[in-house]
Coordinates of C-alpha atoms in Angstrom, one line a residue:
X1101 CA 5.2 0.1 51.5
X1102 CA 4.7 0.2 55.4
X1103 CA 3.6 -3.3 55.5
X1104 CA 7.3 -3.7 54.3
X1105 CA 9.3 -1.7 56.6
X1106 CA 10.5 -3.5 59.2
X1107 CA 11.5 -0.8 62.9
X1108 CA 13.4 -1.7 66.3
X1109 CA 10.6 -3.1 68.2
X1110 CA 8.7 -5.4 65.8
X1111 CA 7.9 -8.8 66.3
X1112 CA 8.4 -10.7 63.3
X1113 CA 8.3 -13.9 61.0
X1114 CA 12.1 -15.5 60.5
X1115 CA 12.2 -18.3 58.0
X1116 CA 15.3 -20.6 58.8
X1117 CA 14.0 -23.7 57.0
X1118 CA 11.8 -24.0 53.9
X1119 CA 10.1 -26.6 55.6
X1120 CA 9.7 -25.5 59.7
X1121 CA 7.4 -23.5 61.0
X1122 CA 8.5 -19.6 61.1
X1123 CA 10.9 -18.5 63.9
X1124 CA 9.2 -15.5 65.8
X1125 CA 11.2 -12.7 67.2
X1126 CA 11.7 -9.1 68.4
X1127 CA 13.9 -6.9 66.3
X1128 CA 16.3 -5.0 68.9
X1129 CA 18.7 -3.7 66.7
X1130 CA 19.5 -3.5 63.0
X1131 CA 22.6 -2.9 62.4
X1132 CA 24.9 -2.9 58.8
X1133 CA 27.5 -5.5 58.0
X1134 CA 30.9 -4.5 56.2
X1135 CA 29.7 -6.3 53.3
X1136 CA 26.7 -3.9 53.3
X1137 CA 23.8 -6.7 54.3
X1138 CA 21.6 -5.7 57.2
X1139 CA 21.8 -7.9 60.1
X1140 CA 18.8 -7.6 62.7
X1141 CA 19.7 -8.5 66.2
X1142 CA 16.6 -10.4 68.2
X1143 CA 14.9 -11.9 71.1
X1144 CA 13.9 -15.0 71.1
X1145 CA 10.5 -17.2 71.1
X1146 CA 9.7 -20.4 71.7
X1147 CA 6.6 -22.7 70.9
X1148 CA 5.9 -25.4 72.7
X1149 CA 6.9 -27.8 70.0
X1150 CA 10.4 -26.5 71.1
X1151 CA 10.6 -27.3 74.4
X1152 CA 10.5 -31.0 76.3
X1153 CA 7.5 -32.4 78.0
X1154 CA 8.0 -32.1 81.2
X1155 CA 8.2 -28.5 80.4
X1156 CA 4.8 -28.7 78.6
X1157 CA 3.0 -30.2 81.9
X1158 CA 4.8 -27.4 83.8
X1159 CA 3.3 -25.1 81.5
X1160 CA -0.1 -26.2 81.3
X1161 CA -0.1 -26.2 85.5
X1162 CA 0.4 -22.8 85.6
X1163 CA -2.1 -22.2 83.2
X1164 CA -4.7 -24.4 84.7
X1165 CA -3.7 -22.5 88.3
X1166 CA -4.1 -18.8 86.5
X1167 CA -7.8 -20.6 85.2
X1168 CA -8.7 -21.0 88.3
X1169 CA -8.2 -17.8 90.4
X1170 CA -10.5 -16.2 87.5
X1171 CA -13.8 -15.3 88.3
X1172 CA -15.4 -17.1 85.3
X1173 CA -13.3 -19.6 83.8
X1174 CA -13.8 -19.6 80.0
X1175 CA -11.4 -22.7 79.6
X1176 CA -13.7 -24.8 79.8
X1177 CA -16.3 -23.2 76.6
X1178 CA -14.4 -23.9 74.2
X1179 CA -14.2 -26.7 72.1
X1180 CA -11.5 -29.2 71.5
X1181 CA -10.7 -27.7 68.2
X1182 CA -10.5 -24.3 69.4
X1183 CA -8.2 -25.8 72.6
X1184 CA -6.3 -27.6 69.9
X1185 CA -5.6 -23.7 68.0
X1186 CA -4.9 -21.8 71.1
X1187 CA -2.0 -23.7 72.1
X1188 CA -0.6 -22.8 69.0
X1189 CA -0.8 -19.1 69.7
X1190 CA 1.2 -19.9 72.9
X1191 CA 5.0 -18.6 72.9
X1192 CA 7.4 -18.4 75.5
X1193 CA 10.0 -15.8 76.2
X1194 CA 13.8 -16.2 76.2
X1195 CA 16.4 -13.3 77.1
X1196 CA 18.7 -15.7 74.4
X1197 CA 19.8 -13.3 71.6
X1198 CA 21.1 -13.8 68.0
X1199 CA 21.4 -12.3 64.9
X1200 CA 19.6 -12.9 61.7
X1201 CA 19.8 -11.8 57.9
X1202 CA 17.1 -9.5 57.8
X1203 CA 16.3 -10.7 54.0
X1204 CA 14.7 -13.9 56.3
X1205 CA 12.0 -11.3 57.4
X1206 CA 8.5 -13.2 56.5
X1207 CA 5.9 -10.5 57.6
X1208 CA 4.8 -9.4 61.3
X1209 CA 2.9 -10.1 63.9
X1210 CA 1.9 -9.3 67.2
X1211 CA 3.0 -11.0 70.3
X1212 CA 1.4 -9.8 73.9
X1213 CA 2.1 -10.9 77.6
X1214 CA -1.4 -12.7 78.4
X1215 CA -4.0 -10.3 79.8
X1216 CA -5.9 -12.1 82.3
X1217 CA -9.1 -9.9 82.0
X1218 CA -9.6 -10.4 78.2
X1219 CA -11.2 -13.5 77.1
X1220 CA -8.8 -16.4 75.6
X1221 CA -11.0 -16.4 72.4
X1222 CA -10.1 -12.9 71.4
X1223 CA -6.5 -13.9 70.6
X1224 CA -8.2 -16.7 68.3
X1225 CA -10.3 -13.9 66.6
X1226 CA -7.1 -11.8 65.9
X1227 CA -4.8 -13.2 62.6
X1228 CA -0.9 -13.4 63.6
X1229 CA -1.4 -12.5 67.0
X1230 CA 0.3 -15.0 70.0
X1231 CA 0.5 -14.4 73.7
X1232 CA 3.2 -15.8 76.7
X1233 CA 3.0 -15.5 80.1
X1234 CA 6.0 -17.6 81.0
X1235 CA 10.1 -17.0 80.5
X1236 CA 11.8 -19.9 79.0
X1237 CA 15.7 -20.3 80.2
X1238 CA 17.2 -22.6 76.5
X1239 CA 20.6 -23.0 78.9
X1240 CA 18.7 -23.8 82.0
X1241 CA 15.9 -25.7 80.3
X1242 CA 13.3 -24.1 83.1
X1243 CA 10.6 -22.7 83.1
X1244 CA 9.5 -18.8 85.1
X1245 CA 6.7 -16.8 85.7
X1246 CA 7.2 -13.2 83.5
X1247 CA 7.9 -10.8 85.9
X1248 CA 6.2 -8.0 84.2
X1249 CA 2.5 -10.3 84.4
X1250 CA -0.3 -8.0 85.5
X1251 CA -1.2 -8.3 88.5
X1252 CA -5.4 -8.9 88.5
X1253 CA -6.7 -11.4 90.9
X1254 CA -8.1 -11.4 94.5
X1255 CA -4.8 -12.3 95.8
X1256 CA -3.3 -9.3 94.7
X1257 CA -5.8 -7.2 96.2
X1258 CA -5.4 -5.4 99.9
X1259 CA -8.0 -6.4 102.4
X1260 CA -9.9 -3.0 103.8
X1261 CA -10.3 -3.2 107.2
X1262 CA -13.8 -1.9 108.8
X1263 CA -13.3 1.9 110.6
X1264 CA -13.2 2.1 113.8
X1265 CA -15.8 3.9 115.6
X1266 CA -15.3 6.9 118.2
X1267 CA -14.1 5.3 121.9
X1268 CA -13.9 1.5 120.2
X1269 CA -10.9 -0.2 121.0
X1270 CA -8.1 -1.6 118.3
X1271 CA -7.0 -4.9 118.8
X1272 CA -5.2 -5.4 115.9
X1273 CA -1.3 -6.0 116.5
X1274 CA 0.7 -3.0 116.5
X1275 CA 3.8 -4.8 115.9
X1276 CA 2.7 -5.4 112.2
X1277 CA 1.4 -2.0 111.6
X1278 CA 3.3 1.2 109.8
X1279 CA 5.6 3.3 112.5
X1280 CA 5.0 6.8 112.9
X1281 CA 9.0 8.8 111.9
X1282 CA 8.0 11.8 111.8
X1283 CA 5.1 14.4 113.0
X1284 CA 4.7 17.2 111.0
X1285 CA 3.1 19.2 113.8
X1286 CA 6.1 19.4 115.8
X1287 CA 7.2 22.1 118.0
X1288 CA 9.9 23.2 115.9
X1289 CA 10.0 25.4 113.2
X1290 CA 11.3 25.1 109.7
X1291 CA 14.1 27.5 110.7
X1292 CA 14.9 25.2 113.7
X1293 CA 15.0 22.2 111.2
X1294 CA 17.0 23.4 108.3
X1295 CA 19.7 24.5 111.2
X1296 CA 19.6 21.0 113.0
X1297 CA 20.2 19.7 109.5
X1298 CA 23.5 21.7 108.5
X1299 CA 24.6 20.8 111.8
X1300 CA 24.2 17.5 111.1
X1301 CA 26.2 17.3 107.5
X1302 CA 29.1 19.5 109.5
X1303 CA 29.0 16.9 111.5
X1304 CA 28.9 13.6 108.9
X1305 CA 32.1 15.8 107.3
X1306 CA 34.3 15.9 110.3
X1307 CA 33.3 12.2 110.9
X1308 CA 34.7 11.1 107.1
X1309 CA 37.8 13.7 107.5
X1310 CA 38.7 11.4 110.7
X1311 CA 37.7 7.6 108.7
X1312 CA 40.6 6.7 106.8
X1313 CA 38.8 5.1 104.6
X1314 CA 36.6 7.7 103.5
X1315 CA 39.2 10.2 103.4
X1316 CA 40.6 7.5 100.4
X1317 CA 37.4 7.7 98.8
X1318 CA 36.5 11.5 99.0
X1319 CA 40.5 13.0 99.2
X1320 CA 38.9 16.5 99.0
X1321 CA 36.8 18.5 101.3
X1322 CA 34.3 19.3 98.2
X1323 CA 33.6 15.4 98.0
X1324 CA 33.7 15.1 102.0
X1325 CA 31.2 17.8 101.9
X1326 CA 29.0 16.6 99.5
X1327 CA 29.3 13.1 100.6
X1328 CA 27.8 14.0 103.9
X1329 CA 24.6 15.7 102.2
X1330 CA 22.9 13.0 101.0
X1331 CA 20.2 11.6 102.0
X1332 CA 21.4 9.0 104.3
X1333 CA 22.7 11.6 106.7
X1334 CA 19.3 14.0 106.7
X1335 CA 17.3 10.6 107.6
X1336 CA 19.4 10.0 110.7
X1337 CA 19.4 13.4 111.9
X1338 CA 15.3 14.1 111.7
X1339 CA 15.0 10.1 112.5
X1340 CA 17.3 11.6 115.7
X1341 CA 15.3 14.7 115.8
X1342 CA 11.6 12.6 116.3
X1343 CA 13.0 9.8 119.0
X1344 CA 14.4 12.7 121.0
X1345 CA 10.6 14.5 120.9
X1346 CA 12.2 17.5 118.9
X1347 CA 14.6 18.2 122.1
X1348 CA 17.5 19.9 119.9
X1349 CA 19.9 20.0 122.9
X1350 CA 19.2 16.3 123.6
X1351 CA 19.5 15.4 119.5
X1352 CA 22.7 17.6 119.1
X1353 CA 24.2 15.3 121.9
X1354 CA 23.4 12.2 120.1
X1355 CA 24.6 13.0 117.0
X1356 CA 28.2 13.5 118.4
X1357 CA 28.4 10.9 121.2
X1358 CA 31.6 10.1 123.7
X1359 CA 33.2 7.8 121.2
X1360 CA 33.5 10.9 118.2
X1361 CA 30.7 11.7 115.3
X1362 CA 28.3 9.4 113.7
X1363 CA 29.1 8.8 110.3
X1364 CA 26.4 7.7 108.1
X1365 CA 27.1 5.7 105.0
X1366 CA 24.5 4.9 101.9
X1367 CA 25.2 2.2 99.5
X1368 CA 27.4 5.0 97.3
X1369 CA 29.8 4.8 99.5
X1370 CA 29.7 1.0 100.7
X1371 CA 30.3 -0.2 97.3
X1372 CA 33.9 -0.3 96.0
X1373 CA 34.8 0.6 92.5
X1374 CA 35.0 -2.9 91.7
X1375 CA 31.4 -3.6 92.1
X1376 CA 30.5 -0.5 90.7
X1377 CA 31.8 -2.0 87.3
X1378 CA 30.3 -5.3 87.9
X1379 CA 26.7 -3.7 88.7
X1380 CA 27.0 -1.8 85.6
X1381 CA 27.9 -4.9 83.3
X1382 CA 25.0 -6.5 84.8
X1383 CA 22.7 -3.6 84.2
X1384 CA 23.3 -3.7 80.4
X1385 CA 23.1 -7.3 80.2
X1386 CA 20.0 -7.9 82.4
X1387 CA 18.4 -4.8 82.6
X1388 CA 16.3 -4.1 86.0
X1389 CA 15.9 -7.9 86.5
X1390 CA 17.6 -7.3 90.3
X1391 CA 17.2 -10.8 91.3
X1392 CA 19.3 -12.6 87.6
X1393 CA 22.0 -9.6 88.7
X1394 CA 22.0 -10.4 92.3
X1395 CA 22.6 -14.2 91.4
X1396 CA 24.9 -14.0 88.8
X1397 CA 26.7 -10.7 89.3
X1398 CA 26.5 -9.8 93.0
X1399 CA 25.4 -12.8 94.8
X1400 CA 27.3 -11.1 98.6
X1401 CA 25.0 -8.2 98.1
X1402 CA 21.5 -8.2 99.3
X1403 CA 18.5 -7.3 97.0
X1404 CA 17.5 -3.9 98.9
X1405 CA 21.5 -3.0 98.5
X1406 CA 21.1 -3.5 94.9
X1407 CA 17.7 -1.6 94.1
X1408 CA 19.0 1.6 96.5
X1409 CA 22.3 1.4 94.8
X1410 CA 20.5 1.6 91.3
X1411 CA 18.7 4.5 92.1
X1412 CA 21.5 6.2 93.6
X1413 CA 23.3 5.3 90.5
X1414 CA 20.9 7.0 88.3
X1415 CA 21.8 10.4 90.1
X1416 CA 25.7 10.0 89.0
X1417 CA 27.2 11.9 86.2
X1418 CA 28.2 8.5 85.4
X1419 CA 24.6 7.5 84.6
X1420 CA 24.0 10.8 82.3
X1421 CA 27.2 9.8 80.4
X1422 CA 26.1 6.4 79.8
X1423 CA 23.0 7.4 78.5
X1424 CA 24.3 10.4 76.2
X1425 CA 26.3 7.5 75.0
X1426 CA 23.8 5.1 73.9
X1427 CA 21.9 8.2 72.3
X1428 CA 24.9 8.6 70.3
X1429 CA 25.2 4.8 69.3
X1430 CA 21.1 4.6 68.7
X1431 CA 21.5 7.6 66.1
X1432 CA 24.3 6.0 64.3
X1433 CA 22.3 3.1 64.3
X1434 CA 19.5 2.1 61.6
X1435 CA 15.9 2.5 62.2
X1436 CA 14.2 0.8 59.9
X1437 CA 14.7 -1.4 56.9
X1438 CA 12.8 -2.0 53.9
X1439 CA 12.2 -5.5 53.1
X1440 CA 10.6 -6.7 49.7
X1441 CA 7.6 -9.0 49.8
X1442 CA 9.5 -12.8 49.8
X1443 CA 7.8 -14.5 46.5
X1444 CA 10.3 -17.0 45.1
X1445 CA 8.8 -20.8 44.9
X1446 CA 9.0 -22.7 48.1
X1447 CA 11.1 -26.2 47.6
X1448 CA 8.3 -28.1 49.3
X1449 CA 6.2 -27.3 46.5
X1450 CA 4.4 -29.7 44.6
X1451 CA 3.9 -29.2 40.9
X1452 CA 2.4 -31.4 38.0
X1453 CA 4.7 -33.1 35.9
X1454 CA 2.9 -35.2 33.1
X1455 CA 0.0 -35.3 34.9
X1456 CA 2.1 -36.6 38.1
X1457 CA 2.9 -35.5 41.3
X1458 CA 6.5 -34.4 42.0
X1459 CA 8.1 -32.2 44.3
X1460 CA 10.5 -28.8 43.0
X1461 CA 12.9 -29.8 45.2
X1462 CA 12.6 -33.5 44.4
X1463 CA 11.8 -35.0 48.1
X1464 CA 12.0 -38.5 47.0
X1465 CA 12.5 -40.6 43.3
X1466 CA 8.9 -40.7 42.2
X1467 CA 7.4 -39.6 45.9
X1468 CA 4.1 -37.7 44.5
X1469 CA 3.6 -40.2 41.2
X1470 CA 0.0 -41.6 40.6
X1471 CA 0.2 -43.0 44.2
X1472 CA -0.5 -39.7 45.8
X1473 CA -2.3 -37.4 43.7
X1474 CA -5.4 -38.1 45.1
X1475 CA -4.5 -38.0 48.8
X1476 CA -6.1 -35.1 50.4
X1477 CA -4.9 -32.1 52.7
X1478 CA -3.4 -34.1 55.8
X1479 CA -5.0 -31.0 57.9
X1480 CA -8.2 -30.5 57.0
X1481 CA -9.0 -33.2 54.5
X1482 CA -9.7 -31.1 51.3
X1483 CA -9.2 -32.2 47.7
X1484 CA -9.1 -29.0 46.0
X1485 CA -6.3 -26.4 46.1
X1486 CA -4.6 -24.0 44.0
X1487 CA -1.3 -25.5 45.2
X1488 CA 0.2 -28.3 47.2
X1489 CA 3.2 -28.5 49.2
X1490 CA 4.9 -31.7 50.8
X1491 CA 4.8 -31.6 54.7
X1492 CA 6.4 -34.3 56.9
X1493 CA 9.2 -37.0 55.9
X1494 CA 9.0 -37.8 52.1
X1495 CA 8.4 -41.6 53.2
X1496 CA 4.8 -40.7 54.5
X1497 CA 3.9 -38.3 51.4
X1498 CA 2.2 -36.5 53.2
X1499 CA 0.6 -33.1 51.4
X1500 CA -0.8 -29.9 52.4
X1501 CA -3.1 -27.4 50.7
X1502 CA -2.0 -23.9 50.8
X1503 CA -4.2 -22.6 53.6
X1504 CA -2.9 -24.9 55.6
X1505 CA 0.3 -24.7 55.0
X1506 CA 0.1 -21.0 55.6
X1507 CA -1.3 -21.8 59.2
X1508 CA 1.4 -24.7 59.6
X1509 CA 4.3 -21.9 58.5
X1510 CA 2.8 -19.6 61.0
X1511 CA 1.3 -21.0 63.6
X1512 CA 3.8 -24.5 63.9
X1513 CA 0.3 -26.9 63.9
X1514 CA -2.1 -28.2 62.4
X1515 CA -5.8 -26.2 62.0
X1516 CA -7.5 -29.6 63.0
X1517 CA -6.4 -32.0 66.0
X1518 CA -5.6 -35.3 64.9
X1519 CA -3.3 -38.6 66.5
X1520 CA -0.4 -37.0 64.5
X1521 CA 0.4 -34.1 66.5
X1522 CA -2.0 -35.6 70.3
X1523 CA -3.1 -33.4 73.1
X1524 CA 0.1 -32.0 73.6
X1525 CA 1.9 -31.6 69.8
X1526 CA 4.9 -33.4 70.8
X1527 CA 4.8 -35.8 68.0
X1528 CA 4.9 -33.1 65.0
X1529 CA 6.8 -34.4 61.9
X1530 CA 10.1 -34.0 61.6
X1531 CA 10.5 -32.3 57.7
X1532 CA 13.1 -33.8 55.6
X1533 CA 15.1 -30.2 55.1
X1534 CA 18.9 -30.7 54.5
X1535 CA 19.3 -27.1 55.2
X1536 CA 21.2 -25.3 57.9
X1537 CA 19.6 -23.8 61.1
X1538 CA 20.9 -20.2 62.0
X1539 CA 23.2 -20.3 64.4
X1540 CA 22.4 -20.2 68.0
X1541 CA 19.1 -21.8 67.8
X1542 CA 18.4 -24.7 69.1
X1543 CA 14.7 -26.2 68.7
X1544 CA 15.2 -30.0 68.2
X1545 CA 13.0 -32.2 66.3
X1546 CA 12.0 -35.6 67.4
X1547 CA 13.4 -38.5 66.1
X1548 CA 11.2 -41.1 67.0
X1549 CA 7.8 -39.5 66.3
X1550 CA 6.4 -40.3 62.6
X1551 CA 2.6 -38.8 61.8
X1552 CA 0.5 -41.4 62.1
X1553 CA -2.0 -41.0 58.5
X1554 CA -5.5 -40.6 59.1
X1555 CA -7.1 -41.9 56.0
X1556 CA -6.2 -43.5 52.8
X1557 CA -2.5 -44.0 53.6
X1558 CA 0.0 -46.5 54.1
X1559 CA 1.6 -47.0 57.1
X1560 CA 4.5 -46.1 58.7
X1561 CA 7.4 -48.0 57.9
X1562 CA 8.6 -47.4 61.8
X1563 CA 5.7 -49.5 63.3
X1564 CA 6.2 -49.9 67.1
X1565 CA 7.9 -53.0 68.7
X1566 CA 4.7 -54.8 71.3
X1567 CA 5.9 -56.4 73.8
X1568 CA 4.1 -60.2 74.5
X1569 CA 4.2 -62.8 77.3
X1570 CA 3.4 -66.1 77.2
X1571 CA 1.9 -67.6 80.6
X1572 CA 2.4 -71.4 81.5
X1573 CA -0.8 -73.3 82.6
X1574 CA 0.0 -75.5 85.9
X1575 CA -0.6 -78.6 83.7
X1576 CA 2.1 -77.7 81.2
X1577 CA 4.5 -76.6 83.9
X1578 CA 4.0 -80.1 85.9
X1579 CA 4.2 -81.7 82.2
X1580 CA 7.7 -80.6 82.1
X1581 CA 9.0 -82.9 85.0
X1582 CA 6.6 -85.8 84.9
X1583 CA 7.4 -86.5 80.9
X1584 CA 11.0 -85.6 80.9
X1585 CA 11.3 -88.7 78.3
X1586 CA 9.2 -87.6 75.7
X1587 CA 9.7 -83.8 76.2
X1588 CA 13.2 -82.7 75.7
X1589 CA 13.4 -79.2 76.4
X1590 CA 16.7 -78.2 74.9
X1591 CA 16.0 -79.9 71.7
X1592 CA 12.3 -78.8 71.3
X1593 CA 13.7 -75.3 72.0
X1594 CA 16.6 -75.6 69.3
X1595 CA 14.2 -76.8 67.1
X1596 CA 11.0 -74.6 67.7
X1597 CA 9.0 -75.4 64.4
X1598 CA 8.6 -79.2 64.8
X1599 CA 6.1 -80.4 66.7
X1600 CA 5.1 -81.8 69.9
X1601 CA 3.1 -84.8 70.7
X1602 CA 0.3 -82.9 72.6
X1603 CA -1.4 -86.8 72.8
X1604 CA 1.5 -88.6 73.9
X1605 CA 2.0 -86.1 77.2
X1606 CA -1.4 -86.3 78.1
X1607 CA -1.6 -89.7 78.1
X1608 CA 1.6 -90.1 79.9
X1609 CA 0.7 -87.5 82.7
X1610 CA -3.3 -89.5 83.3
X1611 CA -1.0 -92.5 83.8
X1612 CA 1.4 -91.0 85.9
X1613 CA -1.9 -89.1 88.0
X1614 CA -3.5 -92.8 88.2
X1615 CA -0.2 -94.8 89.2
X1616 CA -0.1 -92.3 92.4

C-alpha cells in the first residue's frame, strides 16, 4: 500500500513510451482535473542520452575538475564496467515544468545532489538511486553548476592566520581587514543612546514631511513615522554616533546639517510599486535564485538591492498574506494519490507463436521468426529468460531478457558497455514507438546512429559511406601527355570498363625516353 501512494515531493518513474527509458521527475503538485483524473505537476530530469555532445564533454570537465580537488580520487578504481553504470545514474536538473497523468506513475526512486565526501560506488550499491550536480537550461541548451552544491574542498576553506604575539608587529594590510562601527565600551550610556536614536527618527520624519516624494509615498504622519524607524535610519545615526567619538552635541549637528535633515532611505522605499510587482512575479517563478531574477526580471537593479529588498519584503503584511494564501491553496490541494501497481503486457514483448518468435505489438512481418529465436540478450549475452522484449529498430531484431530490460527502462543503458552505446552513450537505439511524447518534453533521438550487433547478427542495413582516393604515380601522370594517341582520356573515361593497353604505353613512353 505505501509503496503505492505517491506525495508532493517524490521523485518518480514516468513512462511516456512503451519502448524509452522511464522519464524521472519530482511531483510538485497533484492536482484534480474536471474530468476527475489526477494530473501531477513535475520537475524535470535529464540523462545524458538527452542532451548534445558538446554538453556531455562539458559535463564530464566539470566532473573530472570536482575529481581532482578530492583528496583521494576514487575515479580512477573502478572498472570500465562500473564507469560504464555510473553514468547512467547521472541526471541533470531542469527548472522546465509540465504536467503528467499520474496513472504514467512507474514506481520511485531516489535522486540526490552529488555528495562529494561519499564514495561514487555507494550510489552503484543503492537500486533506483541517481545523483546531479549540474542544472540543465532545455531553452538555453547550457549547462550550470547547482547552486545549492556543498561546499567541501580546500578552496572553500578560510586560511587561519598564526596569533600574534605580545609587542610583535602586524603587517598585514589594514585596508582589506574588517572596520571597527561600533565600540560597545563607549562613554555613553544606554539612556544616552536610546535618546540620540528618537532624535534621530524625529528627525528622518520631518525630513520625508519636507520630500515630495515621500510625502506621495507615506501621505500620513503614521507611515512618515514609521517609515523613519527602520533600520536604515538607526544605522546612520549610531554609524554618526561612532565617527563623532560618541560627542552627542557634535552627532546632533550632523544629523541636521545647513542644507535641512538627512533623510535616509532603504530599498522599501526606493522601489516603486511597479517593481514591487515585478519582484514578486519573479519570486514565485524563480524562487531565491537572485541572480535568474536579477537577469530576467530586474536587470537595473543590483544583486545586494534585490537580496535587502527580499528580506525587507518578508517583514510586509504583504508577505504574511501571501503566504496564508498559499496555505489555503496547499490545503485545497491533494496530498497524495494512490496508484495501482502498472501490470498490463508491454507491446515490446515477445511471445511464442508456433514455436516462433513474434512481437505483441507486431514490430515487423515475421521480425522474431526462426531467424531470431536463438539470438541472445543484446546486453548481457544470456540465452535464458522468462521473457523477451524487442529493443532497438525492428530491422536489427535486436532482443532483451527481462533483467535487462528492467535496467534499460530504468536506468536508459545498457548493464554491459559495448560499440552500440561507446564511451559516451550517444549512439543508443532509436526504438521504433509510433506513440506520442507528453507534451513539453523534448529528448530527441538520433537519427543516424543504428546499434552496431556484437555477435551472431546481420548487419546494419545503414553501412557507412568510406571515402577513397586514388593517387597518380609520376609515370602515369607523364603517360598522359607523352601518349596522347593511344590514350584518349575522354573516351577511356566514358567508357571506364574497357581496357587499356598497359603494353602499348609503356612501350611508347621507353621510345619516347630513348628518342630524347
Amino acid at each position: 500500500m505505501a509503496a503505492n501512494m505517491y506525495r508532493v515531493g517524490d521523485y518518480v518513474f514516468f513512462e511516456n513510451s512503451s519502448s524509452n527509458p522511464y522519464l524521472i521527475r519530482r511531483i510538485e503538485e497533484l492536482n484534480k482535473t474536471a474530468s476527475g483524473n489526477v494530473e501531477a505537476k513535475v520537475v524535470c530530469f535529464y540523462r545524458r542520452r538527452d542532451i548534445s555532445h558538446s554538453l556531455i564533454q562539458l559535463a564530464d570537465k566539470h566532473a573530472k575538475e570536482l575529481e581532482e580537488e578530492k583528496e583521494s580520487p576514487t575515479e580512477t578504481d573502478l572498472t570500465e564496467k562500473q564507469k560504464h553504470q555510473l553514468r547512467h545514474r547521472e541526471l541533470f536538473l531542469s527548472r522546465q515544468y509540465e504536467s503528467l497523468p499520474a496513472t504514467h506513475i512507474r514506481g520511485k526512486c531516489s535522486v540526490a545532489l552529488l555528495n562529494e565526501t561519499e564514495a561514487v560506488l555507494s550510489y552503484l550499491d543503492k537500486e533506483d538511486t541517481f545523483f546531479y550536480s549540474l542544472v540543465y537550461d532545455p531553452t538555453q541548451k547550457t549547462l550550470l553548476a547547482d547552486k545549492g552544491e556543498i561546499r567541501v574542498g580546500p578552496r572553500f576553506q578560510a586560511d587561519v592566520p598564526e596569533m600574534l604575539q605580545e609587542g610583535e608587529a602586524d603587517d598585514r594590510d589594514q585596508s582589506k581587514l574588517e572596520e571597527k562601527l561600533w565600540d560597545p565600551e563607549c562613554p555613553l550610556t544606554n539612556k544616552q543612546i536610546d535618546q540620540f536614536l528618537v532624535v534621530a527618527r524625529a528627525v528622518g520624519t520631518f525630513a520625508r514631511a519636507l520630500d515630495c516624494s515621500s510625502s506621495v509615498r507615506q501621505p500620513s504622519l503614521h507611515m512618515s513615522a514609521a517609515a523613519a524607524s527602520r533600520d536604515i535610519t538607526l544605522f546612520h545615526a549610531m554609524d554618526t554616533l561612532h565617527r563623532h567619538n560618541y560627542d552627542l552635541s557634535s552627532a546632533l549637528s550632523v544629523l541636521v546639517p545647513a542644507g535641512g535633515p538627512v533623510l535616509c532611505r532603504d530599498e522599501m522605499e526606493e522601489w516603486s510599486a511597479s517593481e514591487a510587482a515585478m519582484f514578486e512575479e519573479a519570486l514565485e517563478k524563480y524562487g531565491k535564485d537572485f541572480n535568474d531574477i536579477r537577469q530576467d526580471f530586474l536587470p537595473w537593479k543590483s544583486l545586494t538591492s534585490i537580496i535587502e529588498y527580499y528580506y525587507m519584503w518578508k517583514t510586509t503584511d504583504r508577505y504574511v498574506q501571501q503566504k496564508r494564501l498559499k496555505a489555503a491553496e496547499a490545503e485545497s490541494k491533494l496530498k497524495q494519490v494512490y496508484i495501482p501497481t502498472y501490470n498490463k503486457p508491454n507491446p515490446n514483448q515477445i511471445s511464442m507463436t508456433n514455436g516462433k518468435m513474434a512481437t505483441v505489438n507486431g514490430a515487423g512481418p515475421g521480425a522474431y521468426h526462426a531467424a531470431g529465436g536463438g539470438r541472445a540478450c543484446e546486453s548481457c549475452y544470456t540465452m535464458q529468460s522468462a521473457q523477451w522484449y524487442s529493443w532497438g529498430p525492428p530491422n536489427m531484431q535486436c532482443r532483451l531478457c527481462v533483467s535487462c530490460w528492467m535496467y534499460w527502462k530504468k536506468y536508459g543503458g545498457l548493464k554491459m558497455p559495448s560499440r552500440a552505446e561507446g564511451p559516451e552513450e550517444r549512439t543508443s537505439p532509436s526504438p521504433a514507438s509510433n506513440e506520442p511524447r507528453s507534451r513539453s518534453h523534448g529528448p530527441r533521438q538520433s537519427n543516424h546512429m543504428v546499434p552496431m550487433r556484437n555477435s551472431g547478427s546481420p548487419k546494419s542495413s545503414m553501412k557507412t559511406k568510406q571515402a577513397f582516393l586514388l593517387q597518380a604515380t609520376r609515370l602515369t601522370k607523364l603517360a598522359r601527355h607523352m601518349c596522347r594517341d593511344i590514350i584518349r582520356l575522354r573516351r577511356a573515361a566514358r567508357r571506364p570498363f574497357v581496357p587499356i593497353n598497359c603494353g602499348a604505353i609503356k612501350a611508347e613512353c621507353k621510345s619516347s625516353f630513348n628518342s630524347s
